[in-house]
Amino acid sequence: MRHVTYSMGVSADGYVTGPDGELDWGFPDEEVFRHATEEVRGAGVHLMGRRLYETMLVWESIDQDPALAFPTHEFAALWRALPKVVFSTTLTTVRGNARLASGSLAQEIARLRAEPDGGDIAIGGATLAAEAAAADLIDEYRLRIHPVLLGGGTPFFPRHGRRVTLDLVENRPLGARVLHHRYRVVR
């Protein structure tokens, strides 16, 4: 069965964005970028909300800039090819290899788990991940912990009022500043 994974960069105090939605603290170095590229390579589909979808639209054409390095071109090619499902109540169309969700998050995940295609079902965006976590749909949490304290913002881990036991599956540095932690949900 396909696993549902939630992966994002996170501050040391647990936030994916700062108090005003800022993301400038988590710009990846080359090793972190390569790690993110490998995660995309392992995904079979990516689920996201409108805000993350709009943020990631840059990857639809970014590799047309000849000044960009190889890892950027590789990530862009993988991202464009990856099927995406966008959850939005305001968008009526999406671009690239994306489609608007036709059912609830739980329905979409159940349908995707039943498909014979391989690869993880990746979830991006804290709001959508919080909904998936509240419904006990996430199998793995993957954090890239950056050495910054934001003091507030959007939390990586949802506040859904229930305890979830995790097993540490992987723990390693990415370069000199970022730590990667991968936890599997104990069921």
Short mmCIF file of C-alpha atoms in Angstrom, two decimals:
data_model
loop_
_atom_site.label_atom_id
_atom_site.label_comp_id
_atom_site.label_asym_id
_atom_site.label_seq_id
_atom_site.Cartn_x
_atom_site.Cartn_y
_atom_site.Cartn_z
CA MET A 1 0.00 0.00 0.00
CA ARG A 2 1.22 3.51 -0.79
CA HIS A 3 2.40 5.61 2.15
CA VAL A 4 1.21 9.14 2.83
CA THR A 5 4.16 11.39 3.69
CA TYR A 6 4.29 14.96 4.96
CA SER A 7 7.61 16.71 4.35
CA MET A 8 8.62 20.33 4.78
CA GLY A 9 11.37 22.57 6.05
CA VAL A 10 10.72 23.58 9.64
CA SER A 11 12.28 26.01 12.11
CA ALA A 12 13.90 24.64 15.27
CA ASP A 13 10.81 25.81 17.20
CA GLY A 14 8.45 23.93 14.89
CA TYR A 15 7.11 26.41 12.32
CA VAL A 16 6.96 26.13 8.52
CA THR A 17 6.35 29.86 8.04
CA GLY A 18 7.09 32.84 10.23
CA PRO A 19 4.45 34.99 11.96
CA ASP A 20 3.82 36.98 8.76
CA GLY A 21 4.04 33.97 6.42
CA GLU A 22 7.71 34.56 5.62
CA LEU A 23 9.81 31.74 4.17
CA ASP A 24 13.14 33.55 3.75
CA TRP A 25 14.74 31.63 6.64
CA GLY A 26 14.59 28.22 4.94
CA PHE A 27 16.30 28.74 1.59
CA PRO A 28 18.01 25.40 0.84
CA ASP A 29 21.70 24.95 0.21
CA GLU A 30 22.82 22.44 -2.43
CA GLU A 31 22.64 19.36 -0.17
CA VAL A 32 19.18 20.23 1.17
CA PHE A 33 18.03 20.90 -2.38
CA ARG A 34 19.34 17.50 -3.53
CA HIS A 35 17.52 15.86 -0.63
CA ALA A 36 14.26 17.56 -1.63
CA THR A 37 14.85 16.41 -5.20
CA GLU A 38 15.17 12.79 -4.02
CA GLU A 39 11.93 13.11 -2.06
CA VAL A 40 10.14 14.32 -5.20
CA ARG A 41 11.69 11.43 -7.12
CA GLY A 42 10.16 8.99 -4.59
CA ALA A 43 6.69 10.49 -4.81
CA GLY A 44 4.00 9.10 -7.08
CA VAL A 45 1.64 12.04 -6.54
CA HIS A 46 1.69 15.27 -4.55
CA LEU A 47 -1.35 16.66 -2.73
CA MET A 48 -1.38 20.37 -1.92
CA GLY A 49 -3.55 23.32 -1.11
CA ARG A 50 -3.93 26.46 -3.19
CA ARG A 51 -1.15 28.46 -1.49
CA LEU A 52 1.51 25.78 -1.98
CA TYR A 53 0.30 25.16 -5.53
CA GLU A 54 0.70 28.85 -6.36
CA THR A 55 4.13 28.97 -4.69
CA MET A 56 5.34 25.94 -6.66
CA LEU A 57 4.13 27.26 -10.05
CA VAL A 58 7.58 28.79 -10.50
CA TRP A 59 8.90 25.27 -11.22
CA GLU A 60 6.72 25.00 -14.32
CA SER A 61 9.11 27.24 -16.29
CA ILE A 62 12.16 27.96 -14.13
CA ASP A 63 14.52 25.58 -15.93
CA GLN A 64 14.25 27.68 -19.08
CA ASP A 65 16.83 29.99 -17.44
CA PRO A 66 20.23 28.78 -18.72
CA ALA A 67 21.99 30.39 -15.72
CA LEU A 68 20.46 27.87 -13.33
CA ALA A 69 22.47 24.91 -12.11
CA PHE A 70 21.87 21.25 -12.93
CA PRO A 71 20.12 20.40 -9.62
CA THR A 72 17.55 23.10 -10.34
CA HIS A 73 16.87 21.72 -13.83
CA GLU A 74 16.57 18.18 -12.45
CA PHE A 75 14.13 19.23 -9.71
CA ALA A 76 12.03 21.23 -12.17
CA ALA A 77 11.80 18.30 -14.59
CA LEU A 78 10.80 15.89 -11.81
CA TRP A 79 8.29 18.35 -10.36
CA ARG A 80 6.63 19.04 -13.71
CA ALA A 81 6.26 15.31 -14.40
CA LEU A 82 4.86 14.53 -10.95
CA PRO A 83 1.05 14.29 -10.85
CA LYS A 84 -0.43 16.84 -8.45
CA VAL A 85 -3.84 17.14 -6.82
CA VAL A 86 -4.82 20.63 -5.70
CA PHE A 87 -7.39 21.21 -2.95
CA SER A 88 -8.98 24.62 -3.39
CA THR A 89 -12.36 26.24 -3.04
CA THR A 90 -11.29 29.29 -5.05
CA LEU A 91 -9.38 27.94 -8.07
CA THR A 92 -11.34 26.81 -11.12
CA THR A 93 -8.36 25.67 -13.21
CA VAL A 94 -4.79 24.51 -12.61
CA ARG A 95 -1.75 24.26 -14.88
CA GLY A 96 0.81 21.62 -15.63
CA ASN A 97 0.43 18.03 -14.49
CA ALA A 98 -2.15 19.00 -11.87
CA ARG A 99 -5.83 18.52 -11.34
CA LEU A 100 -8.32 19.93 -8.88
CA ALA A 101 -9.44 17.48 -6.20
CA SER A 102 -12.80 15.97 -6.99
CA GLY A 103 -13.48 14.63 -3.51
CA SER A 104 -12.53 15.19 0.10
CA LEU A 105 -8.96 14.67 1.23
CA ALA A 106 -9.87 11.30 2.77
CA GLN A 107 -11.62 10.21 -0.45
CA GLU A 108 -8.70 11.27 -2.64
CA ILE A 109 -6.18 9.46 -0.43
CA ALA A 110 -8.31 6.29 -0.34
CA ARG A 111 -8.57 6.35 -4.15
CA LEU A 112 -4.82 6.96 -4.57
CA ARG A 113 -3.91 4.21 -2.09
CA ALA A 114 -6.01 1.78 -4.12
CA GLU A 115 -4.24 2.61 -7.39
CA PRO A 116 -1.53 0.19 -8.52
CA ASP A 117 0.92 3.03 -9.24
CA GLY A 118 3.99 3.18 -7.05
CA GLY A 119 5.51 6.01 -5.11
CA ASP A 120 4.52 7.87 -2.01
CA ILE A 121 1.46 10.06 -1.70
CA ALA A 122 3.17 13.28 -0.64
CA ILE A 123 1.32 16.03 1.17
CA GLY A 124 2.65 19.56 1.16
CA GLY A 125 1.36 22.51 3.09
CA ALA A 126 0.65 22.66 6.79
CA THR A 127 -3.09 23.30 6.48
CA LEU A 128 -3.75 20.29 4.27
CA ALA A 129 -1.39 18.16 6.37
CA ALA A 130 -3.27 19.18 9.53
CA GLU A 131 -6.50 17.91 7.97
CA ALA A 132 -4.81 14.64 6.99
CA ALA A 133 -3.28 14.24 10.46
CA ALA A 134 -6.62 14.86 12.18
CA ALA A 135 -8.09 12.04 10.07
CA ASP A 136 -5.08 9.78 10.88
CA LEU A 137 -4.06 9.58 7.22
CA ILE A 138 -0.34 10.42 7.51
CA ASP A 139 2.10 7.51 7.64
CA GLU A 140 5.39 9.44 7.80
CA TYR A 141 6.51 12.87 8.94
CA ARG A 142 9.69 14.17 7.30
CA LEU A 143 11.28 17.29 8.74
CA ARG A 144 14.21 19.34 7.53
CA ILE A 145 15.02 21.32 10.68
CA HIS A 146 16.67 24.69 10.07
CA PRO A 147 18.67 26.49 12.79
CA VAL A 148 16.32 29.40 13.35
CA LEU A 149 13.70 30.24 15.99
CA LEU A 150 10.74 32.00 14.41
CA GLY A 151 8.73 32.55 17.59
CA GLY A 152 5.42 31.87 15.87
CA GLY A 153 3.79 31.23 12.53
CA THR A 154 2.26 28.14 10.97
CA PRO A 155 3.17 25.02 12.97
CA PHE A 156 4.54 21.92 11.21
CA PHE A 157 2.74 19.56 13.56
CA PRO A 158 -1.01 20.08 13.64
CA ARG A 159 -2.83 20.86 16.86
CA HIS A 160 -5.58 18.25 16.62
CA GLY A 161 -5.84 17.28 20.27
CA ARG A 162 -4.76 13.67 20.10
CA ARG A 163 -1.56 11.83 20.84
CA VAL A 164 0.39 10.20 18.00
CA THR A 165 3.31 7.87 18.71
CA LEU A 166 6.17 8.04 16.23
CA ASP A 167 9.18 5.81 15.48
CA LEU A 168 12.38 7.51 14.38
CA VAL A 169 13.28 5.90 11.04
CA GLU A 170 16.07 8.20 9.88
CA ASN A 171 18.10 11.01 11.40
CA ARG A 172 21.00 12.70 9.62
CA PRO A 173 22.55 16.08 8.88
CA LEU A 174 22.03 17.73 5.51
CA GLY A 175 25.09 19.90 5.11
CA ALA A 176 26.45 21.82 8.07
CA ARG A 177 23.23 23.46 9.25
CA VAL A 178 20.09 21.38 8.58
CA LEU A 179 18.94 18.13 10.21
CA HIS A 180 16.67 15.63 8.50
CA HIS A 181 14.33 13.58 10.71
CA ARG A 182 11.96 10.96 9.36
CA TYR A 183 9.31 9.51 11.68
CA ARG A 184 6.86 6.71 10.95
CA VAL A 185 3.45 6.77 12.67
CA VAL A 186 3.01 3.79 15.01
CA ARG A 187 -0.37 2.16 14.40
#
